[in-house]
Amino acid sequence: MSKGGFRRSGLEWFSSLPACLLLLAVVVFSTSSDIHNQMLRGGEQLWSGYYKLRMDPVPPTCDPDRDIDAAVARELAESPDADDPMAALLGAEEKDPADVRLAIERSVADCQEAHRSYVNLKDQLTPGVKAYRAVELFVADLIAFGLESQRYILVILVMLCAVTATLTRHHIAMRAMETRLDYTVSLTLQTVANAMLLGSSVIFRQSSLGAETTVSAEELLLHNFWITGFACLTLASLYRLFRVPNGLQDGGSLNRAFLAVPLYTVMCLISGTYFALIGHSSGIGIYLGKMMELADMFLNVGLYVWVGMMLKQTRLATLVFNVFRPWRMPPELLAVVAVLVAAIPTAYTGASGIFVIAAGAVIYSELRAAGARRQLALAATAMSGSLGVVLRPCLLVVVIAYLNREVTTDELFGWGIWVFVLTASLFSLVAVTVNRQSQFDLAPSSVAFPAMIQALKPLIPYVLVIAAVVLFYRFALDVKMDEFSAPRLLPVIMLAVLLYEHVSLKKRRGKTSGELNHQGLERSLRGATNDTTAEIGALLLLLGLSVSIGGVIERSHIMQSFPQAFDSAWSAMALMVVILVILGMIMDAFGAVILVTATVASIAYSSGIHPVHFWMVTLVAFELGYLSPPVALNHLLTRQVVGEAEILAAQQEGGSFYQRHERIIMPLITMGIALLLVSFVPLMFYA
């Protein structure tokens, strides 16, 4: 899980530049759709009936000068004779000359109108229209290409970043590799898992080609991309296995070595072994292929991580914390403020784990700089993304509403506000009352308030830059900032912020006390993308294998062993809570939502649990699962971003049992109480 040996130099662009271009391509393709909509509207305003001018008019083939009398005569001549007994037998009737003339006159009139329309459209095709049309059609083709290439971009991004994470030893595991035994065990099992992924993909490709249905060229290309990617990943792990880094300790135990195996490897070995035993060796490849059905969602995850890493390169977090420093808050209260403030960006990043990866390092470093003890700072960092997942415009809630017609985003976000108030109140209560180690001696308002106002001034340019981007999209492209547009707006906003800092801090050379010494736009973007590449590789591969674990649970019919309906909503809820927390421990949010939708949700509905209530419980239960040992994914992600040294230093701190394990216990108390209240209190009113 630790980063291995990539030094910051221009050479790292060989890894991160392609990832940067792919992420930019996603933003460009999605934004081009908004541009195209505006171009169509603009074309219609400039030239009435522009939609007819988008293609060259085709001249009509009919004759506008057709002789009506001659045509009537020919039509009547071809009419059957009324005295003909055979015609009478077949039911043919003699045509009425008046009806024939009327039909031909209408046909000639329509033909003449078609010719007039053709001439009119041809006259309207001015050079200006043709130039505008050429640009508009190019944008339309760009959109079509972007939609078709989404799946390929995702596969290339996942494989590129997974190889990078393997070479830099940045995969997510229960503990870091410290000894040579840890390294050997971890890389050996990674190689086995990668070879298993490669083999499953090859078998899936062969079975698809051998099926009765034809495989399209696009699907075949997608198969080849997966196979090539997993081949490269296998070679990367083999290279790392035989290229042992310096600095590893001798010795070690086998039990601890297994904890250094990445989570994706464990999931792959479990699911791959299961599918092989049931004679379904292509199972992993099939379930990884299901990622393509939600390619836009997984690409949004990559964009959110990129946004967080760009945020880490800016001064924004420091400036926001500067606003609260004049009050001389005790560390516990500052941790509450940090978690509450983090709820808003969490809502825009879609899931707590994504936010921890994206901004956890910033929150931890700022809390430590403000005097927070390590255990408290680690607890706040792990929980920083847990409160905002129920707020608009969280991507996870949008996915729930998309997969479940029983609920809407308005219903979920409406009740999510109350869940946020509850969890925020509980966290505040636990932080400032349980094991409080600091005196609440706030600065006088007469001193703190003016200093706070002064600290707000440096934030004004950032607010203006962000507002400028949002207003540009709103009025120029008619795009509002919401759960659907956030993934493509936020990268543009952060790029604009980096550009502003590049211009402003370059003039001042970053010499003002307390300012970040900004190293320029290119270095900041490169640093952000370097971190993004490794994090995306670790996270998206974990997400993909989590979907495969969901497939194991689904195909093993474990859920069918439970009753499909309960007589009591209370007993059903008790079982739901246990199942949902366990799923949160072993699966990522998006994969777990897909699995719950297919299995558990129907049991809850049929047992009398309201759908909105069920999904609120699901979100809180997942967050408790992400914070609960033995896996505690959010804590693993926290260690991923703050570094193993800080975790070891926190574990060496003394004090009571609670003080020594505060980073684990505090989140469990908060989310555990919240889950009990959210699960069972509403049942008193409708069950």
XYZ file of C-alpha atoms in Angstrom:
687
model
C 0.000 0.000 0.000
C 2.951 2.302 0.235
C 4.312 4.177 -2.664
C 7.446 2.788 -4.056
C 10.130 4.596 -5.660
C 8.776 7.023 -8.209
C 10.683 10.258 -7.920
C 9.064 13.490 -9.003
C 10.571 14.306 -12.353
C 9.483 14.902 -15.891
C 9.671 11.146 -16.541
C 6.517 10.509 -14.530
C 4.512 12.134 -17.330
C 5.008 8.864 -19.239
C 2.588 7.363 -16.752
C 0.319 10.245 -15.819
C 0.147 12.232 -19.063
C -2.013 9.599 -20.814
C -4.268 9.504 -17.730
C -4.478 13.297 -17.768
C -5.431 13.294 -21.443
C -8.057 10.605 -20.890
C -9.646 12.521 -18.015
C -9.595 15.729 -20.048
C -11.202 13.843 -22.932
C -14.060 12.778 -20.649
C -14.617 16.410 -19.637
C -14.430 17.614 -23.252
C -16.834 14.954 -24.539
C -19.386 15.656 -21.822
C -19.084 19.425 -22.236
C -19.384 19.167 -26.016
C -22.933 17.889 -25.539
C -23.843 21.135 -23.752
C -22.115 23.169 -26.462
C -23.995 21.281 -29.165
C -27.367 21.937 -27.536
C -26.590 25.648 -27.458
C -25.394 25.579 -31.070
C -28.678 24.023 -32.186
C -30.610 26.713 -30.336
C -28.388 29.422 -31.743
C -28.754 28.073 -35.270
C -32.533 28.077 -34.953
C -32.476 31.688 -33.715
C -30.190 32.846 -36.523
C -31.873 30.898 -39.318
C -35.482 29.824 -38.885
C -35.812 26.141 -39.665
C -32.100 25.510 -39.169
C -32.739 21.843 -38.449
C -33.651 21.465 -42.147
C -30.403 23.151 -43.178
C -28.201 20.710 -41.228
C -28.061 18.500 -44.333
C -27.863 19.464 -48.006
C -31.386 19.434 -49.493
C -32.092 16.655 -51.972
C -33.859 17.784 -55.192
C -37.291 16.198 -55.648
C -37.573 13.585 -58.399
C -41.200 14.397 -59.333
C -42.242 16.566 -62.319
C -43.791 19.901 -61.190
C -44.968 20.650 -64.775
C -46.840 17.408 -65.171
C -49.753 17.544 -67.733
C -52.791 16.962 -65.534
C -55.223 16.213 -68.417
C -52.870 13.649 -69.946
C -52.243 12.051 -66.563
C -56.011 11.802 -65.910
C -56.533 10.202 -69.311
C -53.790 7.630 -68.699
C -55.166 6.825 -65.250
C -58.680 6.338 -66.625
C -57.386 4.238 -69.519
C -55.766 1.879 -66.998
C -59.045 1.715 -65.036
C -60.925 -1.644 -65.372
C -63.993 -1.728 -67.582
C -67.215 -1.933 -65.574
C -68.723 -4.297 -68.191
C -65.820 -6.722 -67.849
C -67.207 -9.794 -65.971
C -63.739 -10.805 -64.705
C -63.181 -7.311 -63.206
C -66.582 -7.432 -61.589
C -65.745 -10.892 -60.202
C -62.503 -9.548 -58.650
C -64.340 -6.621 -57.079
C -62.649 -3.921 -59.168
C -64.614 -0.732 -59.599
C -64.462 1.882 -62.327
C -62.609 5.028 -61.162
C -64.454 8.331 -60.868
C -62.794 10.868 -63.249
C -63.381 13.687 -60.721
C -61.589 11.746 -57.967
C -58.708 10.901 -60.288
C -58.284 14.536 -61.350
C -58.405 15.734 -57.712
C -55.735 13.205 -56.640
C -53.410 14.129 -59.503
C -53.886 17.872 -58.886
C -52.952 17.364 -55.225
C -49.922 15.305 -56.233
C -48.772 18.028 -58.628
C -49.338 20.692 -55.951
C -47.277 18.706 -53.454
C -44.549 18.282 -56.026
C -44.484 21.998 -56.783
C -44.306 22.756 -53.030
C -41.414 20.322 -52.652
C -39.547 22.066 -55.477
C -40.234 25.503 -53.951
C -39.000 24.241 -50.574
C -35.879 22.823 -52.219
C -35.119 26.112 -53.977
C -35.797 28.046 -50.762
C -33.503 25.817 -48.696
C -30.820 25.988 -51.373
C -30.999 29.780 -51.350
C -30.692 29.788 -47.534
C -27.480 27.747 -47.661
C -25.244 30.796 -47.542
C -21.516 30.501 -46.813
C -22.266 31.573 -43.236
C -24.782 28.762 -42.757
C -22.374 26.231 -44.251
C -19.538 27.360 -41.980
C -21.766 27.276 -38.882
C -23.177 23.905 -39.910
C -19.704 22.454 -40.389
C -18.742 23.384 -36.831
C -22.049 22.169 -35.390
C -21.843 18.825 -37.191
C -18.233 18.413 -36.050
C -19.353 18.882 -32.434
C -22.178 16.383 -33.042
C -19.681 13.845 -34.392
C -17.436 14.535 -31.388
C -20.321 13.741 -29.036
C -21.099 10.515 -30.892
C -17.436 9.522 -30.763
C -17.289 10.366 -27.067
C -20.314 8.227 -26.255
C -18.940 5.310 -28.242
C -15.477 5.592 -26.700
C -16.561 5.854 -23.040
C -16.096 2.143 -22.433
C -12.687 2.106 -24.108
C -11.549 5.135 -22.123
C -12.586 3.413 -18.897
C -10.750 0.187 -19.719
C -7.571 2.017 -20.732
C -7.761 4.256 -17.657
C -8.293 1.323 -15.283
C -5.475 -0.723 -16.773
C -3.020 2.156 -17.078
C -3.612 3.253 -13.503
C -3.632 -0.305 -12.158
C -0.211 -0.951 -13.697
C 1.027 2.318 -12.194
C -0.361 1.377 -8.762
C 1.394 -2.000 -9.022
C 4.740 -0.520 -10.010
C 4.515 2.093 -7.244
C 3.201 -0.420 -4.664
C 0.142 1.716 -4.078
C -2.647 -0.857 -3.899
C -4.971 -0.841 -0.892
C -4.151 -3.476 1.741
C -4.720 -4.025 5.459
C -1.120 -3.064 6.206
C 1.963 -1.917 4.359
C 4.769 -4.179 3.187
C 7.520 -3.880 5.797
C 9.558 -7.071 5.458
C 10.888 -9.131 2.582
C 8.395 -11.860 3.465
C 5.544 -9.327 3.236
C 6.803 -8.252 -0.145
C 7.253 -11.779 -1.509
C 3.856 -13.023 -0.328
C 2.030 -9.912 -1.524
C 3.598 -9.750 -4.984
C 3.324 -13.516 -5.509
C -0.401 -13.498 -4.802
C -0.826 -10.344 -6.875
C 0.818 -12.130 -9.796
C -1.444 -15.161 -9.337
C -4.529 -12.924 -9.157
C -3.494 -10.931 -12.223
C -2.881 -14.144 -14.161
C -6.314 -15.319 -13.042
C -7.829 -12.075 -14.378
C -5.972 -12.555 -17.652
C -7.120 -16.144 -17.996
C -10.737 -15.306 -17.208
C -10.724 -12.522 -19.794
C -9.280 -14.844 -22.461
C -11.875 -17.529 -21.687
C -14.657 -14.930 -21.752
C -13.475 -13.766 -25.172
C -13.337 -17.289 -26.562
C -16.764 -18.187 -25.180
C -18.208 -15.007 -26.699
C -16.767 -15.891 -30.097
C -18.095 -19.435 -29.798
C -21.614 -18.347 -28.905
C -24.437 -18.421 -31.452
C -24.855 -14.641 -31.302
C -22.413 -12.612 -33.348
C -19.850 -10.472 -31.547
C -19.566 -6.934 -32.852
C -16.230 -5.388 -33.733
C -16.611 -2.976 -30.795
C -17.153 -5.800 -28.284
C -14.212 -7.735 -29.718
C -11.999 -4.660 -29.379
C -13.153 -4.292 -25.779
C -12.201 -7.918 -25.071
C -8.768 -7.305 -26.574
C -8.281 -4.210 -24.416
C -9.060 -6.177 -21.237
C -6.714 -8.990 -22.242
C -3.893 -6.602 -23.137
C -4.380 -4.672 -19.920
C -4.322 -7.725 -17.677
C -1.295 -9.067 -19.532
C 0.536 -5.815 -18.795
C -0.659 -5.942 -15.172
C 0.647 -9.508 -14.805
C 4.017 -8.517 -16.265
C 4.164 -5.488 -13.941
C 3.581 -7.635 -10.857
C 6.160 -10.177 -12.088
C 8.666 -7.381 -12.591
C 7.991 -6.079 -9.098
C 8.251 -9.578 -7.627
C 11.799 -10.049 -8.869
C 12.821 -6.400 -8.412
C 12.895 -6.317 -4.616
C 13.332 -2.749 -3.318
C 15.966 -1.797 -0.788
C 15.062 -0.900 2.778
C 12.808 -3.869 3.576
C 13.386 -5.563 6.899
C 14.390 -9.202 7.263
C 12.156 -11.766 8.904
C 8.437 -11.306 9.432
C 5.531 -13.665 10.047
C 3.298 -15.313 7.477
C 0.097 -14.131 9.178
C 1.172 -10.505 9.005
C 2.427 -11.006 5.449
C -1.067 -12.029 4.317
C -2.402 -8.721 5.681
C -0.108 -6.937 3.201
C -1.903 -8.548 0.251
C -4.032 -5.927 -1.571
C -7.784 -6.173 -1.109
C -8.385 -6.476 -4.843
C -6.102 -9.517 -4.877
C -8.039 -11.169 -2.057
C -11.334 -10.482 -3.845
C -9.946 -11.819 -7.092
C -8.657 -15.036 -5.513
C -11.989 -15.638 -3.752
C -14.205 -14.937 -6.746
C -11.878 -16.610 -9.246
C -11.641 -19.783 -7.167
C -15.420 -19.890 -6.718
C -16.147 -19.430 -10.409
C -13.550 -22.055 -11.341
C -15.098 -24.575 -8.928
C -18.578 -24.147 -10.399
C -17.223 -24.442 -13.958
C -17.677 -20.778 -14.814
C -14.078 -19.653 -15.328
C -15.118 -16.615 -17.345
C -17.097 -15.277 -14.364
C -14.653 -12.557 -13.326
C -14.349 -11.340 -16.897
C -18.122 -11.219 -17.226
C -18.632 -9.205 -14.058
C -15.781 -6.859 -14.911
C -17.499 -6.392 -18.251
C -20.564 -5.223 -16.335
C -18.547 -2.174 -15.331
C -19.019 -1.052 -18.908
C -22.772 -0.743 -18.359
C -22.014 2.011 -15.841
C -18.923 3.373 -17.578
C -19.986 6.986 -17.062
C -20.339 6.411 -13.309
C -16.877 4.879 -12.930
C -15.359 7.615 -15.081
C -17.007 10.144 -12.765
C -15.244 8.435 -9.860
C -11.925 9.035 -11.635
C -12.828 12.677 -12.242
C -13.721 13.186 -8.575
C -10.380 11.753 -7.462
C -8.614 14.058 -9.928
C -10.537 17.030 -8.542
C -9.472 16.131 -5.016
C -5.832 15.828 -5.983
C -5.965 19.200 -7.719
C -7.552 20.645 -4.575
C -4.561 19.350 -2.613
C -2.285 21.409 -4.887
C -4.132 24.654 -4.104
C -4.237 26.950 -1.065
C -8.005 26.620 -0.665
C -7.997 24.231 2.299
C -5.403 26.266 4.159
C -7.316 29.482 3.562
C -10.566 27.914 4.770
C -8.901 26.687 7.968
C -7.379 30.150 8.416
C -10.906 31.502 8.774
C -11.456 29.438 11.936
C -7.974 29.794 13.488
C -8.629 33.224 15.105
C -11.164 31.599 17.422
C -8.406 29.386 18.911
C -10.713 26.384 18.842
C -9.664 23.295 20.799
C -8.687 20.378 18.538
C -11.944 18.511 19.234
C -14.100 21.423 18.100
C -11.877 22.063 15.089
C -12.278 18.405 14.105
C -16.059 18.875 14.230
C -15.786 21.951 12.015
C -13.554 20.083 9.553
C -15.955 17.140 9.253
C -18.993 19.409 8.859
C -17.286 21.575 6.236
C -16.134 18.420 4.400
C -19.750 17.250 4.054
C -20.394 19.630 1.156
C -17.478 18.557 -1.081
C -18.229 14.942 -0.123
C -21.695 15.353 -1.593
C -20.051 16.367 -4.864
C -17.529 13.520 -4.886
C -20.174 10.828 -4.626
C -18.909 8.497 -1.872
C -17.000 8.772 1.386
C -14.083 6.630 0.225
C -13.577 8.788 -2.834
C -13.503 11.916 -0.693
C -11.029 10.410 1.784
C -8.674 9.628 -1.097
C -9.276 13.015 -2.698
C -8.972 15.334 0.312
C -8.037 13.232 3.345
C -4.394 14.280 3.307
C -5.367 17.964 3.315
C -7.763 17.561 6.266
C -5.265 15.538 8.285
C -2.374 17.930 7.737
C -4.504 20.979 8.581
C -5.826 19.401 11.785
C -2.320 18.427 12.832
C -1.080 21.927 12.059
C -3.841 23.286 14.299
C -2.662 21.127 17.213
C -4.960 18.082 16.952
C -3.511 14.858 18.308
C -2.868 12.123 15.751
C -5.644 9.773 16.862
C -8.239 12.562 16.688
C -6.979 13.798 13.317
C -7.081 10.252 11.917
C -10.629 9.740 13.221
C -11.796 13.005 11.664
C -10.068 12.176 8.374
C -11.669 8.725 8.163
C -15.084 10.250 8.953
C -14.627 13.305 6.744
C -16.624 11.753 3.943
C -19.210 9.885 6.023
C -21.694 12.681 6.715
C -22.117 14.163 3.246
C -23.170 11.059 1.305
C -26.850 11.802 2.014
C -26.702 15.386 0.738
C -27.443 16.703 -2.732
C -25.918 16.074 -5.277
C -24.258 12.836 -4.094
C -23.649 10.478 -7.019
C -24.360 7.426 -4.858
C -27.911 8.631 -4.156
C -28.424 9.294 -7.870
C -27.362 5.692 -8.627
C -29.814 4.391 -6.000
C -32.682 6.348 -7.562
C -31.609 5.210 -11.037
C -31.666 1.534 -10.068
C -34.806 1.673 -7.895
C -38.013 3.149 -9.268
C -39.577 3.015 -5.787
C -37.607 6.115 -4.722
C -36.675 9.471 -6.251
C -33.678 11.696 -5.704
C -35.897 14.431 -4.233
C -37.253 12.011 -1.607
C -33.824 10.656 -0.706
C -32.135 14.062 -0.550
C -35.074 15.491 1.400
C -34.737 12.917 4.167
C -30.961 12.939 3.778
C -30.830 16.443 5.246
C -32.354 15.151 8.496
C -29.972 12.195 8.568
C -27.081 14.628 8.116
C -28.335 16.777 11.003
C -28.532 13.665 13.184
C -25.066 12.315 12.350
C -23.475 15.770 12.602
C -25.049 16.325 16.036
C -23.900 12.920 17.240
C -20.345 13.444 16.002
C -20.218 16.867 17.640
C -21.517 15.421 20.914
C -19.046 12.530 20.910
C -16.082 14.712 19.902
C -16.576 17.399 22.547
C -17.755 15.208 25.441
C -16.149 11.764 25.232
C -12.495 11.869 26.282
C -12.173 15.604 25.815
C -8.541 16.472 26.457
C -8.547 20.224 25.834
C -9.999 23.257 27.556
C -12.723 25.155 25.719
C -11.113 28.565 25.959
C -12.243 30.327 22.785
C -10.828 33.706 21.848
C -13.054 36.722 22.630
C -15.354 37.573 19.740
C -14.031 41.129 19.749
C -10.621 39.720 18.841
C -11.563 36.691 16.774
C -14.286 38.193 14.602
C -12.181 40.976 13.001
C -9.361 38.479 12.386
C -11.875 36.062 10.860
C -13.145 38.792 8.514
C -9.554 39.546 7.559
C -8.925 35.850 6.846
C -11.947 35.787 4.545
C -10.454 38.362 2.186
C -7.943 36.002 0.483
C -10.859 33.668 -0.285
C -12.732 36.304 -2.297
C -10.744 35.798 -5.552
C -11.324 32.049 -5.311
C -15.050 32.595 -4.850
C -15.057 34.874 -7.895
C -13.156 32.334 -10.020
C -15.529 29.529 -9.017
C -18.568 31.758 -9.566
C -17.269 32.789 -12.990
C -17.028 29.154 -14.146
C -20.432 28.232 -12.702
C -22.108 31.318 -14.228
C -20.437 30.695 -17.585
C -21.866 27.194 -17.705
C -25.238 28.477 -16.480
C -25.722 31.276 -18.989
C -23.489 30.279 -21.899
C -24.269 26.545 -21.904
C -27.523 26.480 -19.887
C -26.013 23.990 -17.416
C -26.822 24.267 -13.722
C -24.535 22.938 -11.010
C -26.273 19.751 -9.852
C -25.687 16.039 -9.333
C -25.583 15.427 -13.086
C -23.276 18.270 -14.155
C -20.893 18.278 -11.161
C -18.454 15.668 -12.576
C -17.698 17.818 -15.630
C -17.875 21.217 -13.895
C -15.612 20.496 -10.934
C -12.478 19.640 -12.992
C -12.944 22.883 -14.949
C -13.356 24.810 -11.679
C -10.188 23.316 -10.199
C -8.223 23.965 -13.395
C -9.407 27.588 -13.247
C -8.294 27.810 -9.598
C -4.867 26.376 -10.456
C -4.567 28.859 -13.315
C -5.514 31.741 -11.001
C -2.883 30.665 -8.466
C -0.326 30.284 -11.237
C -0.885 33.886 -12.320
C -1.355 35.514 -8.908
C 1.264 33.665 -6.865
C 3.827 33.821 -9.637
C 3.731 37.603 -9.385
C 4.203 37.491 -5.637
C 6.506 34.457 -5.879
C 4.626 32.934 -2.945
C 6.775 34.751 -0.408
C 3.968 35.882 1.852
C 4.078 34.200 5.214
C 1.927 31.097 5.420
C 1.327 30.813 1.692
C 1.955 27.737 -0.341
C 4.924 28.170 -2.608
C 3.027 27.470 -5.803
C 5.304 25.809 -8.350
C 3.366 26.694 -11.455
C 0.434 25.318 -13.374
C 2.287 22.509 -15.147
C 3.977 21.158 -12.015
C 0.781 21.423 -9.969
C -1.250 19.645 -12.625
C 1.455 17.039 -13.035
C 1.655 16.422 -9.295
C -2.128 16.150 -9.020
C -2.305 13.714 -11.940
C 0.584 11.627 -10.581
C -1.309 11.114 -7.330
C -4.552 10.588 -9.232
C -3.094 7.870 -11.436
C -2.013 5.669 -8.541
C -5.196 6.324 -6.538
C -7.501 5.586 -9.489
C -5.623 2.360 -10.173
C -6.016 1.251 -6.565
C -9.647 2.353 -6.259
C -11.169 1.376 -9.619
C -9.574 -2.078 -9.594
C -11.001 -2.538 -6.107
C -14.418 -1.370 -7.355
C -14.301 -3.784 -10.277
C -13.405 -6.804 -8.133
C -16.029 -5.728 -5.616
C -18.595 -6.152 -8.393
C -17.157 -9.648 -8.929
C -17.609 -10.455 -5.222
C -21.175 -9.274 -5.604
C -21.509 -11.784 -8.429
C -20.286 -14.562 -6.123
C -22.887 -13.620 -3.516
C -25.567 -13.425 -6.193
C -24.752 -16.740 -7.917
C -24.241 -18.637 -4.653
C -27.860 -17.783 -3.737
C -26.886 -16.911 -0.181
C -29.692 -14.370 0.007
C -32.237 -17.012 -1.023
C -31.545 -18.819 2.252
C -33.230 -15.926 4.052
C -37.030 -15.530 4.069
C -38.254 -13.449 1.158
C -40.612 -11.578 3.501
C -40.956 -11.121 7.251
C -44.150 -10.843 9.246
C -42.588 -8.105 11.357
C -40.882 -5.027 9.933
C -38.856 -4.843 13.161
C -37.278 -8.282 12.736
C -36.730 -7.584 9.032
C -34.973 -4.318 9.870
C -32.745 -6.039 12.433
C -31.601 -8.526 9.802
C -31.214 -5.791 7.169
C -28.934 -3.783 9.461
C -26.597 -6.734 10.026
C -26.456 -7.638 6.328
C -25.916 -4.048 5.177
C -23.108 -3.390 7.654
C -21.344 -6.601 6.576
C -21.688 -5.601 2.913
C -20.236 -2.214 3.786
C -17.242 -3.976 5.326
C -16.392 -6.019 2.246
C -17.663 -4.058 -0.754
C -17.377 -0.574 -2.167
C -20.430 1.681 -2.144
C -21.431 1.419 -5.802
C -20.977 -2.339 -6.067
C -22.865 -2.824 -2.807
C -25.778 -0.685 -4.027
C -26.055 -2.799 -7.180
C -26.051 -6.011 -5.121
C -28.538 -4.711 -2.539
C -30.893 -3.596 -5.310
C -30.859 -7.085 -6.811
C -31.229 -9.035 -3.554
C -32.015 -7.372 -0.224
C -34.223 -4.455 -1.297
C -37.196 -6.570 -2.394
C -37.168 -8.449 0.937
C -37.290 -5.136 2.803
C -40.142 -3.795 0.685
C -42.241 -6.951 1.033
C -41.682 -6.907 4.807
C -43.311 -3.508 5.146
C -40.216 -1.288 5.282
C -40.728 1.955 3.378
C -38.307 2.200 0.397
C -37.009 5.678 1.344
C -36.479 4.533 4.942
C -34.679 1.401 3.741
C -32.222 3.323 1.571
C -31.491 5.866 4.300
C -30.650 2.929 6.585
C -28.535 1.432 3.788
C -26.431 4.578 3.402
C -25.780 4.885 7.149
C -25.082 1.146 7.458
C -22.583 1.287 4.618
C -20.751 4.158 6.309
C -20.603 2.193 9.565
C -19.256 -0.779 7.606
C -16.549 1.351 5.974
C -15.421 2.426 9.465
C -15.652 -1.004 11.123
C -12.813 -3.505 11.570
C -11.545 -5.893 10.387
C -11.442 -4.199 6.964
C -12.470 -0.591 7.778
C -11.983 0.636 4.203
C -12.098 4.341 5.072
C -9.321 3.833 7.619
C -7.276 1.984 5.005
C -7.801 4.857 2.588
C -6.797 7.286 5.325
C -3.549 5.412 5.795
C -3.161 5.418 2.025
C -3.132 9.219 1.883
C -1.485 10.240 5.174
C 1.293 7.639 5.116
C 2.259 4.635 7.189
C 4.586 6.691 9.394
C 1.710 8.750 10.810
C -0.285 5.597 11.622
C 2.665 4.043 13.417
C 3.274 7.264 15.343
C -0.387 7.360 16.404
C -0.262 3.738 17.570
C 2.737 4.501 19.762
C 0.947 7.261 21.656
C 0.005 6.338 25.222
C -3.080 6.970 27.336
C -6.242 5.062 28.156
C -7.687 2.351 25.941
C -10.007 4.885 24.321
C -7.164 7.354 23.745
C -4.998 4.694 22.129
C -7.811 3.591 19.792
C -9.737 6.832 19.388
C -9.440 6.802 15.591
C -11.459 3.554 15.516
C -13.795 3.973 18.501
C -15.036 7.534 17.914
C -16.427 6.860 14.403
C -17.976 3.576 15.572
C -19.800 5.276 18.457
C -21.086 8.060 16.203
C -22.257 5.987 13.251
C -23.418 3.066 15.436
C -25.813 5.255 17.423
C -26.904 7.006 14.212
C -27.664 3.655 12.558
C -29.789 2.459 15.471
C -31.779 5.686 15.509
C -32.255 5.865 11.732
C -33.196 2.169 11.552
C -35.726 1.789 14.327
C -37.150 5.170 15.350
C -39.106 5.686 12.061
C -40.657 2.218 12.479
C -42.504 3.524 15.541
C -44.523 5.818 13.280
C -45.539 3.543 10.404
C -44.760 -0.113 11.186
